[in-house]
Coordinates of C-alpha atoms and ligand atoms in Angstrom, one line a residue:
M27 CA 136.6 -2.2 32.2
R28 CA 135.1 1.1 31.8
L29 CA 132.5 -0.3 29.1
T30 CA 131.5 -3.2 31.4
V31 CA 130.9 -0.8 34.1
F32 CA 128.8 1.5 32.0
L33 CA 127.1 -1.5 30.6
T34 CA 126.2 -2.8 34.1
S35 CA 125.3 0.6 35.3
L36 CA 123.1 0.7 32.2
L37 CA 121.5 -2.9 32.8
S38 CA 120.8 -1.8 36.5
S39 CA 119.0 1.5 35.1
L40 CA 116.9 -0.5 32.6
T41 CA 115.9 -3.0 35.3
L42 CA 114.9 -0.3 37.6
V43 CA 112.9 1.4 35.1
H44 CA 111.3 -1.8 34.2
A45 CA 110.2 -2.5 37.9
V46 CA 109.1 1.3 38.0
N47 CA 106.8 0.7 34.9
T48 CA 105.5 -2.4 36.1
T49 CA 104.6 -1.1 39.7
V50 CA 102.7 1.8 38.0
A51 CA 101.0 -0.2 35.7
C52 CA 99.8 -2.9 38.2
S53 CA 98.6 0.3 40.4
L54 CA 96.9 2.3 37.7
L55 CA 95.0 -1.0 36.8
N56 CA 94.2 -1.5 40.2
G57 CA 92.7 1.8 40.6
L58 CA 90.7 1.2 37.1
L59 CA 89.7 -2.4 37.6
P60 CA 89.2 -2.7 41.2
G61 CA 88.8 -6.5 42.5
K62 CA 90.1 -8.0 39.3
V63 CA 93.8 -7.2 40.2
A64 CA 95.8 -9.8 42.3
Y65 CA 99.3 -9.6 43.9
P66 CA 101.6 -12.6 44.7
S67 CA 100.4 -15.3 47.0
S68 CA 96.6 -14.5 46.8
D69 CA 94.5 -17.3 45.3
Q70 CA 93.6 -15.3 42.3
Y71 CA 97.4 -14.7 41.5
V72 CA 98.5 -18.4 42.3
S73 CA 95.5 -19.6 39.9
D74 CA 96.2 -17.1 37.2
T75 CA 100.0 -18.2 37.1
K76 CA 99.4 -21.5 37.0
H77 CA 100.5 -23.4 33.7
W78 CA 100.4 -27.3 32.8
A79 CA 104.4 -27.0 32.4
T80 CA 104.4 -25.2 35.9
G81 CA 108.5 -25.1 35.9
S82 CA 108.9 -23.8 32.5
S83 CA 105.8 -21.9 31.6
S84 CA 105.1 -19.9 34.7
Q85 CA 106.6 -17.0 35.8
A86 CA 106.1 -14.6 38.8
S87 CA 104.4 -11.7 37.3
A88 CA 104.2 -8.4 39.4
C89 CA 100.5 -8.7 39.2
T90 CA 97.5 -10.4 37.3
V91 CA 94.3 -9.0 36.1
E92 CA 91.0 -10.8 35.4
P93 CA 88.9 -8.7 32.8
S94 CA 85.7 -9.5 32.3
T95 CA 84.4 -6.9 29.5
P96 CA 86.1 -6.1 26.2
Q97 CA 86.0 -2.9 27.6
D98 CA 88.1 -4.0 30.7
V99 CA 90.5 -5.3 28.1
A100 CA 90.8 -1.8 26.4
L101 CA 91.7 -0.1 29.5
I102 CA 94.6 -2.6 30.3
F103 CA 95.9 -2.3 26.7
G104 CA 95.7 2.2 27.3
V105 CA 97.9 1.2 30.6
I106 CA 100.2 -0.9 28.7
Q107 CA 100.8 1.7 26.1
K108 CA 101.3 4.4 28.8
T109 CA 103.6 2.2 30.9
R110 CA 105.4 0.0 28.6
T111 CA 105.4 -2.9 30.9
T112 CA 105.8 -6.1 29.9
W113 CA 102.5 -8.4 29.7
A114 CA 101.2 -11.6 28.5
V115 CA 97.7 -13.0 27.8
K116 CA 96.6 -16.5 29.3
G117 CA 94.0 -18.6 28.1
G118 CA 94.1 -22.3 29.7
G119 CA 98.0 -22.1 30.3
N120 CA 98.8 -25.2 28.3
T121 CA 101.7 -23.7 25.9
F122 CA 104.6 -25.7 26.0
N123 CA 106.9 -22.9 25.4
P124 CA 108.3 -20.8 28.2
G125 CA 107.4 -17.0 27.9
F126 CA 104.3 -17.4 25.7
S127 CA 101.3 -17.0 28.1
S128 CA 103.8 -15.8 31.2
T129 CA 105.5 -12.8 32.1
D130 CA 106.9 -10.7 34.9
G131 CA 105.1 -7.8 34.3
V132 CA 101.3 -7.8 34.0
L133 CA 99.5 -11.1 33.3
I134 CA 96.3 -10.7 31.6
S135 CA 94.0 -13.9 32.3
T136 CA 90.8 -14.7 30.4
V137 CA 89.3 -16.7 33.0
R138 CA 86.3 -14.8 33.4
F139 CA 85.3 -14.8 29.6
K140 CA 83.2 -17.8 30.3
D141 CA 79.8 -17.5 28.5
I142 CA 78.9 -20.1 25.9
Q143 CA 75.7 -19.5 23.6
Y144 CA 74.6 -22.5 21.7
S145 CA 72.6 -21.3 18.5
P146 CA 71.4 -24.9 16.7
M147 CA 69.3 -22.9 14.2
S148 CA 72.9 -21.5 12.7
S149 CA 74.8 -24.5 14.2
T150 CA 77.3 -22.1 15.7
V151 CA 78.2 -21.5 19.3
K152 CA 79.6 -18.4 20.8
V153 CA 82.5 -19.4 23.2
G154 CA 84.0 -17.0 25.8
A155 CA 87.8 -17.0 25.5
G156 CA 88.4 -18.3 29.2
N157 CA 86.8 -21.7 28.7
L158 CA 88.2 -24.8 28.3
W159 CA 87.2 -27.0 25.6
D160 CA 85.8 -29.1 28.4
D161 CA 83.2 -26.4 29.5
V162 CA 82.0 -26.3 26.0
Y163 CA 81.6 -30.0 25.5
A164 CA 79.9 -30.2 28.9
K165 CA 77.7 -28.0 27.3
L166 CA 77.1 -29.3 23.7
I167 CA 77.7 -32.8 23.8
P168 CA 74.3 -33.8 25.8
L169 CA 72.7 -31.5 22.9
G170 CA 74.0 -34.0 20.4
A171 CA 76.4 -31.2 19.1
T172 CA 80.1 -30.7 19.2
V173 CA 82.9 -28.5 17.9
V174 CA 86.3 -28.8 16.7
G175 CA 88.1 -28.8 19.8
N176 CA 90.8 -30.3 21.8
R177 CA 91.4 -34.2 22.3
V178 CA 92.4 -34.3 26.0
P179 CA 90.8 -32.5 28.9
G180 CA 92.1 -29.1 30.5
I181 CA 93.1 -27.5 26.8
G182 CA 91.9 -23.5 26.7
V183 CA 89.9 -22.6 23.9
G184 CA 92.2 -19.4 23.4
G185 CA 95.6 -21.0 22.3
F186 CA 94.3 -23.7 20.5
S187 CA 91.9 -22.1 18.1
L188 CA 94.4 -19.1 17.6
W189 CA 97.1 -21.0 16.5
G190 CA 96.0 -24.1 14.9
G191 CA 94.1 -27.0 16.8
I192 CA 94.1 -30.6 16.0
S193 CA 90.8 -32.5 17.2
W194 CA 89.3 -35.6 17.1
K195 CA 87.0 -34.2 14.2
T196 CA 89.7 -32.7 12.1
Q197 CA 89.9 -35.5 9.8
K198 CA 86.2 -34.5 8.6
Y199 CA 85.8 -30.7 9.6
G200 CA 89.7 -29.3 9.4
L201 CA 91.6 -27.6 11.9
G202 CA 90.1 -25.3 15.2
L203 CA 91.0 -22.1 13.1
D204 CA 89.0 -23.6 10.0
N205 CA 85.9 -23.7 12.3
V206 CA 85.7 -20.0 13.4
V207 CA 83.1 -18.0 12.1
S208 CA 84.2 -14.8 13.9
F209 CA 86.2 -13.5 17.0
Q210 CA 85.8 -10.8 19.3
L211 CA 88.9 -8.9 19.2
V212 CA 90.4 -6.2 21.1
T213 CA 93.3 -4.8 19.4
P214 CA 96.5 -3.0 21.1
T215 CA 95.3 0.2 20.2
S216 CA 92.1 -0.6 22.6
Q217 CA 89.8 -0.9 19.4
I218 CA 87.0 -3.6 20.1
L219 CA 86.2 -5.2 16.9
N220 CA 83.6 -8.1 15.6
V221 CA 86.2 -9.8 13.3
S222 CA 84.6 -11.9 10.5
A223 CA 85.4 -12.5 7.1
H224 CA 83.3 -9.9 5.8
S225 CA 83.8 -7.3 8.5
Y226 CA 87.6 -7.2 8.9
P227 CA 89.1 -9.8 6.1
D228 CA 92.4 -8.9 7.2
L229 CA 92.2 -9.6 10.4
Y230 CA 90.3 -12.7 9.9
F231 CA 93.1 -13.8 7.8
G232 CA 95.5 -12.9 10.5
L233 CA 93.9 -14.5 13.3
R234 CA 93.7 -17.9 11.9
G235 CA 97.0 -18.9 12.8
G236 CA 98.6 -15.4 14.1
G237 CA 97.6 -16.2 17.9
N238 CA 98.4 -13.2 19.8
N239 CA 99.7 -10.9 17.7
F240 CA 96.8 -8.9 17.0
G241 CA 95.5 -8.3 20.4
I242 CA 93.4 -10.1 22.6
V243 CA 90.3 -12.0 21.5
T244 CA 87.4 -12.1 24.3
S245 CA 85.0 -14.6 22.6
F246 CA 85.0 -16.4 19.6
V247 CA 81.9 -18.1 17.4
F248 CA 82.5 -21.4 16.0
K249 CA 81.0 -23.8 13.8
T250 CA 79.1 -26.8 15.4
H251 CA 78.7 -30.3 14.1
P252 CA 76.7 -33.4 15.1
Q253 CA 78.1 -35.5 17.7
G254 CA 76.9 -39.1 18.5
Q255 CA 78.2 -42.3 20.6
V256 CA 81.7 -43.1 19.7
Y257 CA 83.5 -46.3 19.8
A258 CA 86.6 -45.3 21.5
G259 CA 89.2 -45.6 24.3
V260 CA 93.0 -46.5 25.0
V261 CA 94.9 -49.7 24.0
T262 CA 98.3 -50.4 26.0
Y263 CA 101.1 -52.3 25.0
S264 CA 104.6 -53.2 26.8
G265 CA 107.5 -51.5 24.8
L266 CA 107.6 -49.4 21.6
S267 CA 105.0 -51.5 20.0
I268 CA 102.5 -51.6 16.6
Q269 CA 105.1 -50.4 14.3
Q270 CA 104.1 -52.4 11.5
E271 CA 100.5 -52.0 12.2
Y272 CA 100.7 -48.1 12.2
V273 CA 102.4 -48.2 9.2
D274 CA 99.8 -50.2 7.4
F275 CA 96.6 -48.2 9.1
D276 CA 98.5 -44.9 7.6
T277 CA 98.9 -46.4 4.2
S278 CA 95.2 -47.8 3.8
N279 CA 93.0 -45.9 6.0
K280 CA 90.4 -44.6 3.7
D281 CA 87.7 -44.0 6.6
P282 CA 87.8 -40.4 7.9
N283 CA 85.7 -41.7 10.9
A284 CA 89.0 -44.1 11.8
Y285 CA 91.4 -42.4 13.9
I286 CA 94.2 -43.8 16.3
L287 CA 97.1 -41.9 18.0
P288 CA 99.8 -43.9 19.1
I289 CA 102.1 -42.6 21.9
Y290 CA 105.6 -43.8 22.7
V291 CA 106.0 -43.5 26.5
Y292 CA 109.2 -43.4 28.4
H293 CA 108.3 -43.0 32.2
G294 CA 110.4 -44.3 35.3
G295 CA 112.7 -46.1 33.1
V296 CA 110.0 -48.2 31.4
L297 CA 109.0 -48.1 28.0
S298 CA 105.6 -48.4 26.5
T299 CA 102.8 -48.0 24.0
N300 CA 99.4 -46.1 24.6
A301 CA 97.0 -46.2 21.3
L302 CA 94.2 -43.5 21.5
V303 CA 91.3 -45.0 19.4
F304 CA 88.7 -43.0 18.2
Y305 CA 85.9 -43.8 15.7
D306 CA 83.6 -41.3 15.3
G307 CA 80.4 -43.8 15.2
P308 CA 79.0 -46.2 17.7
V309 CA 80.5 -49.3 16.0
A310 CA 83.7 -49.1 13.9
P311 CA 83.5 -51.5 10.6
N312 CA 84.6 -54.8 10.7
G313 CA 88.4 -55.2 10.7
T314 CA 89.1 -51.3 11.4
Y315 CA 91.2 -51.7 14.2
D316 CA 91.8 -55.7 14.4
A317 CA 95.4 -55.6 13.7
F318 CA 96.1 -53.4 16.9
F319 CA 93.6 -55.2 19.2
N320 CA 95.5 -58.7 18.3
A321 CA 98.9 -57.1 18.2
A322 CA 101.6 -58.9 20.1
N323 CA 102.4 -57.1 23.6
L324 CA 99.0 -55.7 24.3
T325 CA 98.4 -55.3 27.7
S326 CA 95.2 -53.7 28.2
N327 CA 92.0 -52.6 25.6
D328 CA 89.2 -50.5 27.1
V329 CA 87.8 -49.4 23.4
K330 CA 83.7 -49.6 23.8
T331 CA 80.8 -47.7 22.5
R332 CA 80.6 -44.6 25.0
S333 CA 79.6 -41.0 24.7
F334 CA 82.2 -38.4 23.4
L335 CA 82.3 -36.9 26.8
E336 CA 83.1 -40.0 28.9
F337 CA 85.9 -40.8 26.1
Q338 CA 87.4 -37.5 26.2
Q339 CA 87.5 -37.3 29.8
T340 CA 89.2 -40.7 30.4
I341 CA 92.4 -39.4 28.7
H342 CA 95.3 -38.4 30.9
I343 CA 98.5 -36.7 30.0
P344 CA 100.8 -36.4 33.0
A345 CA 101.8 -32.9 33.7
P346 CA 105.7 -32.4 33.5
T347 CA 107.5 -30.0 35.5
R348 CA 109.7 -28.4 32.8
T349 CA 109.0 -29.3 29.1
A350 CA 110.9 -29.4 25.6
T351 CA 108.8 -30.2 22.5
H352 CA 109.2 -30.0 18.9
V353 CA 107.3 -31.2 15.4
V354 CA 108.5 -32.6 12.5
S355 CA 106.0 -32.6 9.2
I356 CA 105.4 -36.2 7.7
A357 CA 103.0 -36.6 5.0
N358 CA 102.9 -40.5 5.4
Y359 CA 104.8 -42.9 7.8
T360 CA 106.8 -45.6 6.2
K361 CA 108.5 -48.2 8.0
P362 CA 112.0 -46.5 7.9
I363 CA 110.7 -43.5 9.3
V364 CA 108.8 -45.3 12.2
D365 CA 112.3 -47.2 12.7
A366 CA 113.8 -43.7 12.9
I367 CA 111.3 -42.7 15.6
V368 CA 112.1 -45.7 17.6
T369 CA 115.8 -45.3 17.4
Q370 CA 115.5 -41.3 18.6
H371 CA 113.1 -42.4 21.5
L372 CA 115.7 -44.9 22.6
N373 CA 118.6 -42.9 22.3
L374 CA 116.7 -39.7 24.2
S375 CA 115.7 -42.1 27.1
N376 CA 119.5 -42.9 27.5
V377 CA 120.7 -39.4 27.1
F378 CA 117.9 -38.2 29.6
A379 CA 117.5 -41.2 31.9
D380 CA 116.1 -39.1 34.6
A381 CA 113.8 -37.7 32.4
E382 CA 110.1 -37.1 34.0
F383 CA 108.7 -38.7 30.9
I384 CA 109.2 -38.9 27.0
M385 CA 106.5 -38.9 24.6
F386 CA 106.6 -39.4 20.7
T387 CA 103.2 -39.4 19.1
M388 CA 102.6 -40.1 15.6
E389 CA 99.4 -38.9 14.0
P390 CA 98.1 -41.0 11.3
L391 CA 95.7 -38.3 10.0
Y392 CA 93.5 -39.0 7.2
S393 CA 94.6 -37.0 4.0
S394 CA 91.8 -34.5 4.1
I395 CA 93.1 -33.0 7.2
F396 CA 93.4 -29.7 5.2
D397 CA 90.5 -30.1 2.9
S398 CA 88.5 -27.8 4.9
S399 CA 91.1 -24.9 5.0
N400 CA 89.7 -21.4 3.6
G401 CA 93.1 -20.1 4.2
G402 CA 94.4 -18.1 6.9
A403 CA 97.7 -16.9 8.4
Y404 CA 98.8 -20.6 9.0
P405 CA 99.4 -21.8 5.4
H406 CA 97.9 -25.2 5.3
T407 CA 96.6 -26.3 2.0
S408 CA 94.8 -29.4 0.7
A409 CA 98.2 -30.1 -1.6
H410 CA 100.2 -30.7 1.5
P411 CA 98.3 -32.2 4.2
W412 CA 101.1 -32.7 6.7
K413 CA 100.8 -34.6 9.9
P414 CA 102.5 -33.7 12.7
F415 CA 105.1 -36.1 14.7
N416 CA 105.3 -34.6 18.0
L417 CA 108.7 -35.0 20.2
F418 CA 108.0 -34.2 23.8
L419 CA 110.6 -34.5 26.9
G420 CA 109.5 -33.6 30.8
Y421 CA 111.9 -33.0 33.0
T422 CA 112.8 -31.4 36.2
N423 CA 116.3 -29.6 36.4
P424 CA 116.4 -26.2 35.1
A425 CA 120.0 -26.5 34.6
S426 CA 119.3 -28.9 31.7
D427 CA 116.9 -26.6 29.5
A428 CA 119.3 -25.6 26.9
A429 CA 120.6 -29.4 26.6
A430 CA 117.0 -30.9 26.8
M431 CA 115.6 -28.4 23.5
A432 CA 118.9 -29.4 22.1
A433 CA 118.3 -33.2 22.4
V434 CA 114.9 -32.7 21.1
M435 CA 115.7 -31.0 18.2
S436 CA 118.3 -33.4 17.2
A437 CA 116.3 -36.2 17.5
A438 CA 113.3 -34.2 15.3
T439 CA 116.1 -33.3 12.6
A440 CA 117.2 -37.2 12.3
V441 CA 113.6 -38.2 11.9
Q442 CA 113.1 -35.6 9.5
Q443 CA 116.2 -36.5 7.6
I444 CA 114.8 -40.0 7.0
A445 CA 111.1 -38.8 6.2
I446 CA 112.8 -36.7 3.7
A447 CA 115.0 -39.5 2.0
E448 CA 111.8 -41.5 2.0
G449 CA 110.1 -38.4 0.0
K450 CA 107.8 -37.9 2.7
S451 CA 108.9 -34.6 4.4
S452 CA 110.3 -31.5 2.9
L453 CA 112.9 -28.9 4.4
D454 CA 110.3 -26.1 3.9
A455 CA 107.5 -28.2 5.1
V456 CA 104.9 -26.0 7.5
L457 CA 105.0 -26.9 11.1
D458 CA 102.2 -27.1 13.4
I459 CA 102.2 -23.8 15.3
N460 CA 101.0 -25.3 18.7
Y461 CA 103.5 -28.1 18.8
A462 CA 106.8 -26.2 17.1
G463 CA 109.5 -26.0 20.0
L464 CA 110.9 -22.3 21.2
G465 CA 113.4 -20.7 18.5
T466 CA 112.0 -22.1 15.5
D467 CA 112.1 -20.0 12.6
L468 CA 108.9 -18.2 11.7
K469 CA 109.3 -19.3 8.1
Y470 CA 108.5 -22.8 9.0
L471 CA 105.3 -21.5 10.6
Y472 CA 103.9 -19.0 8.2
G473 CA 106.1 -19.6 4.9
K474 CA 105.5 -17.0 2.2
N475 CA 102.4 -15.4 4.2
L476 CA 105.1 -13.8 6.7
P477 CA 105.6 -10.5 5.0
L478 CA 101.8 -10.0 4.9
L479 CA 101.8 -11.0 8.3
R480 CA 104.3 -8.5 9.8
T481 CA 102.3 -5.6 7.7
L482 CA 99.3 -6.4 9.2
R483 CA 100.8 -6.6 12.5
A484 CA 102.3 -3.0 12.2
K485 CA 98.9 -1.7 11.1
Y486 CA 97.0 -2.9 14.2
D487 CA 99.7 -2.6 16.8
P488 CA 101.6 0.9 15.7
H489 CA 103.0 1.5 19.1
N490 CA 104.6 -2.0 18.8
L491 CA 103.2 -3.3 22.4
L492 CA 103.7 -6.9 20.9
S493 CA 107.5 -6.2 21.8
L494 CA 106.5 -6.3 25.3
T495 CA 105.0 -10.2 25.3
G496 CA 105.8 -13.6 24.3
G497 CA 104.8 -16.1 21.6
W498 CA 105.4 -16.3 18.1
K499 CA 106.1 -12.5 17.5
L500 CA 105.7 -11.7 13.9
Ligands
FAD626 C1 98.5 -32.3 27.6 C2 98.1 -31.3 26.3 C3 97.4 -32.1 25.2 C4 97.5 -31.5 24.1 N1 96.5 -31.8 22.9 C5 96.6 -31.0 21.8 C6 95.7 -31.8 20.8 O1 95.3 -32.5 21.1 N2 95.4 -30.7 19.6 C7 96.5 -29.5 19.3 O2 96.2 -29.0 18.2 N3 97.1 -28.9 20.5 C8 97.1 -29.9 21.7 N4 97.9 -29.1 22.7 C9 98.4 -27.9 22.6 C10 97.5 -26.8 22.8 O3 96.8 -26.5 22.0 C11 98.3 -25.5 23.0 O4 99.5 -25.6 23.7 C12 97.6 -24.4 22.7 O5 98.2 -23.0 22.9 C13 96.8 -24.3 24.4 O6 96.4 -23.2 24.6 P1 95.8 -22.5 25.7 O7 94.8 -21.5 25.7 O8 95.3 -23.7 27.0 O9 97.4 -22.1 26.4 P2 97.9 -20.6 26.7 O10 99.0 -21.3 27.3 O11 97.0 -19.9 27.8 O12 98.0 -20.0 25.4 C14 99.0 -20.5 24.5 C15 99.1 -19.1 23.7 O13 98.0 -18.6 23.1 C16 97.9 -17.1 23.6 N5 96.3 -16.8 23.7 C17 95.6 -17.5 24.8 N6 94.3 -17.1 24.8 C18 94.6 -16.0 24.0 C19 93.4 -14.9 23.8 N7 92.1 -15.1 24.1 N8 93.7 -13.9 23.0 C20 95.0 -13.8 22.4 N9 95.9 -14.6 22.5 C21 95.6 -16.0 23.4 C22 98.8 -17.2 24.8 O14 99.4 -16.0 24.9 C23 99.8 -18.0 24.2 O15 100.8 -17.4 23.5 C24 97.9 -30.0 23.6 C25 98.8 -29.7 24.9 C26 98.7 -29.9 26.0 C27 99.7 -29.6 27.5

């Protein structure tokens, strides 16, 4: 009894200390960065705290701050160090996991880092961390260039590039993080560094997969690649279709320009399949997609020759209220693996009949996906070109959080067991960091790099400010 009273009063003292620290931090920031700090219910605050999965990824912060220079970020880290308030950094706000880019303390939005400078001579582009990929495409595509950026609209440059990044160009040029030439980084000790393979090789290694563990990135320099017209669009089917067609494509495709992304959808009690078709050229060679265009259950097909920008902008993924996600790494999809995916999809829609929607996405990526890897925190090598199979559950009721995550994890485990039995997955296969579900053990994200990354994190964050934020914490 006495112990309970003691613990309760300790907890309320800690809560009070936290509230005081956070209030002090907000008012210090307001003095240092006038016009850049916002409090609840202002327009700036509302847009800063907004996330794609609003219900599970947003939190009420004490205040938000919009730095516009690296020096501003350095000041903010100074205040965080002094006050030990909780904090988070937000890019596009698309994280699937709660607490990764949200906080009850000080939310730092990168939204004012909007610069985009293209250098055709060096085939690079400098991009402020507050841009969405849509902004970058809008600038580059009319000039015949592109970057290894996101596949659908609305995604931030920051999270995508720091944790991984699977693009329509990944079969040819690797992940987003393989295409970063340099980062402008503000470390937790307020140093402003230009990080490249030559200037800070240790941080250049850490940032390619290490996300927010080494500070806040204010801009990136990315490689650019040529981009002409594409043969692309969306094909839809009733029910969970194109199973054998998909296995055949994954087994036989040897063309790195050819891509198809089938998504098994449950929405409003109805099952359907949406296949995103992308051929990186104005015309696909004869026969590339015939099996999909002639498949049973086809309900619509808008694949045509068009600009990359037009195709990218037509894709719409509905936003859920709350979300639970996870990923399985698969080398190649066989029919028993696809059968297991269908079984688990049907099972999940029975268990969560009131789900907003369920989406299972199979990625028949070409085996060259990791050929452009030059290392980094995320251990991806051409010896193991793991393709992600993504499970996604959208729902509304906060009381279902634990059950939703458990159901998604159980479906993922069931699919992985079949994939292992088929010789197409492994218990120690690294997972795509951006798609990994909350609670995933870091050894499945960083493998043997984990001890080195922890040492590196301690070197650049000696005051352990990382303990005050969320994400995949090293
Ligand atoms: C509809 C949808 C489609 C998607 N499609 C794809 C896809 O095709 N390919 C793919 O690979 N992924 C895809 N994703 C996943 C997406 O890449 C990740 O959610 C990514 O982390 C989003 O980045 P963000 O900046 O928008 O998100 P945020 O929620 O803002 O940030 C995500 C994480 O990155 C950190 N972070 C952001 N900016 C910075 C910065 N400047 N410095 C330090 N840390 C930072 C945040 O703290 C947080 O931990 C998709 C997600 C959604 C919702």
